[in-house]
mmCIF file of C-alpha atoms and ligand atoms in Angstrom:
data_model
loop_
_atom_site.group_PDB
_atom_site.id
_atom_site.type_symbol
_atom_site.label_atom_id
_atom_site.label_comp_id
_atom_site.label_asym_id
_atom_site.label_seq_id
_atom_site.Cartn_x
_atom_site.Cartn_y
_atom_site.Cartn_z
ATOM 1 C CA MET M 74 9.100 33.220 15.380
ATOM 2 C CA ASN M 75 9.264 32.475 11.637
ATOM 3 C CA ILE M 76 6.658 29.620 10.354
ATOM 4 C CA LYS M 77 8.082 27.237 7.620
ATOM 5 C CA ILE M 78 5.705 24.843 5.964
ATOM 6 C CA ILE M 79 7.204 21.858 4.480
ATOM 7 C CA SER M 80 4.570 19.820 2.179
ATOM 8 C CA TYR M 81 4.813 16.818 0.175
ATOM 9 C CA SER M 82 1.753 15.528 -1.895
ATOM 10 C CA LEU M 83 1.528 12.875 -4.522
ATOM 11 C CA THR M 84 -2.053 13.675 -5.724
ATOM 12 C CA GLY M 85 -2.231 17.151 -4.734
ATOM 13 C CA ASN M 86 -4.531 17.157 -1.714
ATOM 14 C CA ASN M 87 -1.781 18.056 0.860
ATOM 15 C CA ASP M 88 0.005 20.498 -1.109
ATOM 16 C CA ALA M 89 -3.370 22.291 -1.638
ATOM 17 C CA VAL M 90 -4.010 22.661 1.898
ATOM 18 C CA ALA M 91 -0.438 23.555 2.731
ATOM 19 C CA LYS M 92 -0.621 26.357 0.097
ATOM 20 C CA SER M 93 -3.929 27.684 1.629
ATOM 21 C CA LEU M 94 -2.331 27.427 5.271
ATOM 22 C CA ALA M 95 0.779 29.239 4.282
ATOM 23 C CA ALA M 96 -1.301 32.296 2.773
ATOM 24 C CA ALA M 97 -3.403 32.332 6.059
ATOM 25 C CA LEU M 98 -0.178 32.161 8.412
ATOM 26 C CA GLY M 99 2.003 34.340 5.912
ATOM 27 C CA ALA M 100 4.324 31.448 6.127
ATOM 28 C CA GLN M 101 7.300 30.453 3.927
ATOM 29 C CA HIS M 102 6.046 27.386 2.015
ATOM 30 C CA ILE M 103 8.443 24.872 0.693
ATOM 31 C CA GLN M 104 7.164 22.293 -1.762
ATOM 32 C CA VAL M 105 8.987 18.757 -1.606
ATOM 33 C CA SER M 106 9.455 16.906 -4.851
ATOM 34 C CA THR M 107 10.933 13.451 -5.564
ATOM 35 C CA ALA M 108 13.055 12.462 -8.581
ATOM 36 C CA GLY M 109 10.149 11.110 -10.382
ATOM 37 C CA LYS M 110 6.712 10.723 -9.356
ATOM 38 C CA LYS M 111 6.363 7.942 -6.872
ATOM 39 C CA THR M 112 4.936 4.688 -8.129
ATOM 40 C CA MET M 113 2.937 2.214 -5.992
ATOM 41 C CA PRO M 114 5.778 -0.339 -6.091
ATOM 42 C CA ALA M 115 8.438 2.516 -5.040
ATOM 43 C CA ILE M 116 6.177 3.750 -2.153
ATOM 44 C CA PHE M 117 5.763 -0.042 -0.936
ATOM 45 C CA PHE M 118 9.495 -0.662 -1.167
ATOM 46 C CA ASP M 119 10.775 2.662 0.637
ATOM 47 C CA LEU M 120 8.318 1.554 3.619
ATOM 48 C CA LEU M 121 9.107 -2.117 3.716
ATOM 49 C CA LEU M 122 13.123 -1.450 3.596
ATOM 50 C CA ASN M 123 12.701 1.839 5.589
ATOM 51 C CA ARG M 124 14.517 3.985 2.818
ATOM 52 C CA ILE M 125 14.693 7.733 2.448
ATOM 53 C CA PRO M 126 13.978 8.520 -0.988
ATOM 54 C CA ARG M 127 15.801 11.478 -2.616
ATOM 55 C CA VAL M 128 14.207 14.757 -2.326
ATOM 56 C CA SER M 129 14.410 18.429 -3.683
ATOM 57 C CA PRO M 130 15.397 20.654 -1.987
ATOM 58 C CA ALA M 131 17.866 18.369 -0.321
ATOM 59 C CA ALA M 132 18.351 20.633 2.755
ATOM 60 C CA ILE M 133 16.315 23.302 4.493
ATOM 61 C CA ASP M 134 17.450 26.267 6.421
ATOM 62 C CA ILE M 135 15.804 25.931 9.827
ATOM 63 C CA HIS M 136 16.573 28.288 12.932
ATOM 64 C CA ASN M 137 16.045 27.203 16.219
ATOM 65 C CA ASP M 138 13.179 29.476 17.024
ATOM 66 C CA ASP M 139 11.213 28.581 13.749
ATOM 67 C CA LEU M 140 8.109 26.748 13.768
ATOM 68 C CA VAL M 141 7.979 24.121 11.137
ATOM 69 C CA ILE M 142 4.824 22.739 10.016
ATOM 70 C CA PHE M 143 5.102 19.371 7.882
ATOM 71 C CA ILE M 144 1.902 18.590 5.604
ATOM 72 C CA ALA M 145 2.164 15.086 3.736
ATOM 73 C CA PRO M 146 -0.179 12.152 3.295
ATOM 74 C CA VAL M 147 -0.105 8.880 5.437
ATOM 75 C CA TRP M 148 0.797 5.850 3.310
ATOM 76 C CA LEU M 149 -0.018 2.434 4.893
ATOM 77 C CA GLY M 150 -0.173 3.941 8.321
ATOM 78 C CA ARG M 151 3.127 5.827 7.918
ATOM 79 C CA ILE M 152 3.818 9.489 7.048
ATOM 80 C CA ALA M 153 4.991 9.577 3.313
ATOM 81 C CA THR M 154 8.504 8.568 2.942
ATOM 82 C CA PRO M 155 9.781 12.196 1.099
ATOM 83 C CA LEU M 156 9.663 13.919 4.513
ATOM 84 C CA ARG M 157 12.161 11.810 5.991
ATOM 85 C CA THR M 158 15.188 13.795 5.129
ATOM 86 C CA TYR M 159 13.865 16.594 6.701
ATOM 87 C CA PHE M 160 12.972 14.743 9.980
ATOM 88 C CA LYS M 161 16.636 13.501 9.910
ATOM 89 C CA GLN M 162 17.898 17.197 9.421
ATOM 90 C CA LEU M 163 15.687 18.560 12.115
ATOM 91 C CA LYS M 164 15.986 15.815 14.880
ATOM 92 C CA ASP M 165 19.124 17.693 16.628
ATOM 93 C CA LYS M 166 17.528 21.093 16.327
ATOM 94 C CA PRO M 167 15.480 22.401 19.286
ATOM 95 C CA CYS M 168 12.871 24.119 17.046
ATOM 96 C CA LYS M 169 9.189 23.500 17.310
ATOM 97 C CA TYR M 170 7.206 21.334 14.834
ATOM 98 C CA ALA M 171 3.581 20.349 13.903
ATOM 99 C CA PHE M 172 2.579 17.505 11.702
ATOM 100 C CA VAL M 173 -0.469 17.585 9.348
ATOM 101 C CA SER M 174 -2.148 15.114 7.166
ATOM 102 C CA ILE M 175 -5.112 15.417 4.661
ATOM 103 C CA SER M 176 -5.190 11.386 4.893
ATOM 104 C CA GLY M 177 -7.826 8.939 3.461
ATOM 105 C CA GLY M 178 -9.152 7.611 6.616
ATOM 106 C CA ALA M 179 -11.307 4.820 5.192
ATOM 107 C CA ASP M 180 -10.005 2.403 7.761
ATOM 108 C CA GLY M 181 -10.384 4.861 10.766
ATOM 109 C CA ASP M 182 -7.544 6.759 12.438
ATOM 110 C CA ASN M 183 -3.864 6.352 11.730
ATOM 111 C CA ILE M 184 -3.040 5.578 15.101
ATOM 112 C CA LYS M 185 0.879 4.971 14.822
ATOM 113 C CA LEU M 186 1.657 8.597 13.666
ATOM 114 C CA ALA M 187 2.666 10.070 17.002
ATOM 115 C CA ASP M 188 4.881 7.272 17.799
ATOM 116 C CA GLU M 189 6.400 7.822 14.380
ATOM 117 C CA LEU M 190 7.163 11.250 14.961
ATOM 118 C CA GLN M 191 8.456 10.831 18.311
ATOM 119 C CA SER M 192 10.979 8.244 17.013
ATOM 120 C CA ARG M 193 11.890 10.317 13.930
ATOM 121 C CA MET M 194 12.258 13.683 15.598
ATOM 122 C CA GLY M 195 13.110 12.600 19.062
ATOM 123 C CA ARG M 196 10.240 14.872 20.540
ATOM 124 C CA LYS M 197 6.590 15.416 20.381
ATOM 125 C CA PRO M 198 5.128 17.912 17.958
ATOM 126 C CA VAL M 199 3.235 21.185 19.130
ATOM 127 C CA ALA M 200 0.429 19.856 17.100
ATOM 128 C CA LEU M 201 -0.773 16.606 15.222
ATOM 129 C CA VAL M 202 -3.508 17.152 13.098
ATOM 130 C CA ASP M 203 -4.999 14.193 10.716
ATOM 131 C CA LEU M 204 -8.076 15.259 8.574
ATOM 132 C CA HIS M 205 -9.830 12.602 6.694
ATOM 133 C CA ILE M 206 -11.106 12.597 3.184
ATOM 134 C CA ALA M 207 -13.480 9.838 4.189
ATOM 135 C CA SER M 208 -15.289 12.323 6.463
ATOM 136 C CA LEU M 209 -16.115 14.479 3.339
ATOM 137 C CA LEU M 210 -17.689 11.714 1.347
ATOM 138 C CA PRO M 211 -21.392 10.168 1.660
ATOM 139 C CA GLN M 212 -21.166 7.836 4.852
ATOM 140 C CA VAL M 213 -23.628 5.281 3.097
ATOM 141 C CA PRO M 214 -22.257 3.243 1.738
ATOM 142 C CA LYS M 215 -19.083 3.541 3.858
ATOM 143 C CA PRO M 216 -16.320 5.202 1.864
ATOM 144 C CA THR M 217 -13.632 2.540 0.541
ATOM 145 C CA ARG M 218 -9.786 3.233 0.259
ATOM 146 C CA ASN M 219 -10.340 3.334 -3.319
ATOM 147 C CA ASP M 220 -13.017 6.310 -3.011
ATOM 148 C CA THR M 221 -10.748 8.293 -0.820
ATOM 149 C CA MET M 222 -7.431 7.848 -2.970
ATOM 150 C CA LYS M 223 -9.521 9.202 -6.155
ATOM 151 C CA TYR M 224 -10.873 12.217 -4.275
ATOM 152 C CA HIS M 225 -9.460 15.682 -4.766
ATOM 153 C CA ILE M 226 -10.468 18.293 -2.426
ATOM 154 C CA THR M 227 -12.275 21.260 -3.328
ATOM 155 C CA GLY M 228 -11.811 24.888 -2.767
ATOM 156 C CA ALA M 229 -14.447 24.517 0.141
ATOM 157 C CA ASP M 230 -12.782 21.509 1.655
ATOM 158 C CA ARG M 231 -9.559 23.492 1.548
ATOM 159 C CA LYS M 232 -10.872 26.335 3.642
ATOM 160 C CA ASN M 233 -12.853 24.339 6.005
ATOM 161 C CA MET M 234 -9.425 22.217 6.626
ATOM 162 C CA THR M 235 -7.197 25.276 6.959
ATOM 163 C CA ASP M 236 -9.826 26.835 9.512
ATOM 164 C CA LYS M 237 -9.563 23.258 11.401
ATOM 165 C CA ILE M 238 -5.730 23.076 11.395
ATOM 166 C CA MET M 239 -5.461 26.889 12.329
ATOM 167 C CA ALA M 240 -7.576 26.037 15.511
ATOM 168 C CA ALA M 241 -5.340 23.038 16.423
ATOM 169 C CA LEU M 242 -2.310 25.431 15.885
ATOM 170 C CA GLN M 243 -3.290 28.388 18.239
ATOM 171 C CA PRO M 244 -1.690 27.297 21.205
ATOM 172 C CA ALA M 245 1.356 26.968 19.455
ATOM 173 C CA LEU M 246 0.859 30.344 17.663
ATOM 174 C CA ALA M 247 -0.356 32.406 20.266
ATOM 175 C CA PRO M 248 3.262 33.900 21.417
ATOM 176 C CA SER M 249 3.831 34.937 17.726
ATOM 177 C CA LEU M 250 0.379 36.447 17.099
ATOM 178 C CA GLN M 251 0.639 38.656 20.057
ATOM 179 C CA ASN M 252 3.468 40.287 18.332
ATOM 180 C CA VAL M 253 1.451 40.912 14.911
HETATM 181 C C1 FMN D 1 0.180 4.158 -1.341
HETATM 182 C C2 FMN D 1 -1.016 4.696 -0.472
HETATM 183 C C3 FMN D 1 -1.367 4.040 0.667
HETATM 184 C C4 FMN D 1 -2.129 4.926 1.628
HETATM 185 N N1 FMN D 1 -2.447 4.335 3.073
HETATM 186 C C5 FMN D 1 -3.245 5.212 3.786
HETATM 187 C C6 FMN D 1 -3.341 5.028 5.016
HETATM 188 O O1 FMN D 1 -2.707 3.893 5.623
HETATM 189 N N2 FMN D 1 -4.171 5.419 5.956
HETATM 190 C C7 FMN D 1 -4.794 6.693 5.251
HETATM 191 O O2 FMN D 1 -5.553 7.169 5.935
HETATM 192 N N3 FMN D 1 -4.788 7.011 4.066
HETATM 193 C C8 FMN D 1 -3.849 6.310 3.126
HETATM 194 N N4 FMN D 1 -3.725 6.653 1.830
HETATM 195 C C9 FMN D 1 -4.680 7.731 1.259
HETATM 196 C C10 FMN D 1 -3.937 9.129 1.082
HETATM 197 O O3 FMN D 1 -3.245 9.564 2.525
HETATM 198 C C11 FMN D 1 -4.709 10.284 0.804
HETATM 199 O O4 FMN D 1 -5.332 9.731 -0.490
HETATM 200 C C12 FMN D 1 -4.183 11.654 0.703
HETATM 201 O O5 FMN D 1 -5.295 12.382 0.689
HETATM 202 C C13 FMN D 1 -3.322 11.821 -0.564
HETATM 203 O O6 FMN D 1 -2.752 12.946 -0.265
HETATM 204 P P1 FMN D 1 -2.018 13.786 -1.690
HETATM 205 O O7 FMN D 1 -2.988 14.055 -2.437
HETATM 206 O O8 FMN D 1 -1.434 14.868 -0.912
HETATM 207 O O9 FMN D 1 -0.931 12.978 -2.082
HETATM 208 C C14 FMN D 1 -2.888 6.079 1.096
HETATM 209 C C15 FMN D 1 -2.672 6.448 -0.185
HETATM 210 C C16 FMN D 1 -1.639 5.800 -0.961
HETATM 211 C C17 FMN D 1 -1.157 6.135 -2.635
#
């Protein structure tokens, strides 16, 4: 089983964790980019109109026995739209996949992620990990959306989050680790 990490990041947090996870797993890391940096109106209209933004790379070579780990932020309760192209490409492939997000979490859990993944991929992920920036900040006063959106994770946060993701992925990784 080969592990491929496909990450998208607007402000750097998800890419930073993806990079560290790729190093921990010895996985191939594919960083997704959009034609220009996404603006707030573009994010909003993509979500409102259910659009699929143009991304690079346009296609990814995935084999049926690969494990694909998607990593991206949550925007307005939905998975960041630049991953949609790959969800569409992988929907008809039997490969396993996981979804990880370093999201803000100022308003609590993002409760629609499992349903969105089921609907876009036609099957459940082997792991769904949503880690919140809000949990890294002082809890009094309660962190706001603005606080979480401004925060850039540190090296210590990155290590901590990578460890948590590795633990969540263990059941899916067990068969491949036995062969290492
Ligand atoms: C337009 C927008 C909407 C967001 N909506 C949510 C949300 O619904 N839930 C959440 O937990 N975080 C939300 N966030 C916060 C991001 O998920 C968070 O800042 C994340 O760490 C950014 O990741 P990045 O640095 O990889 O782009 C939102 C951020 C933006 C820019």
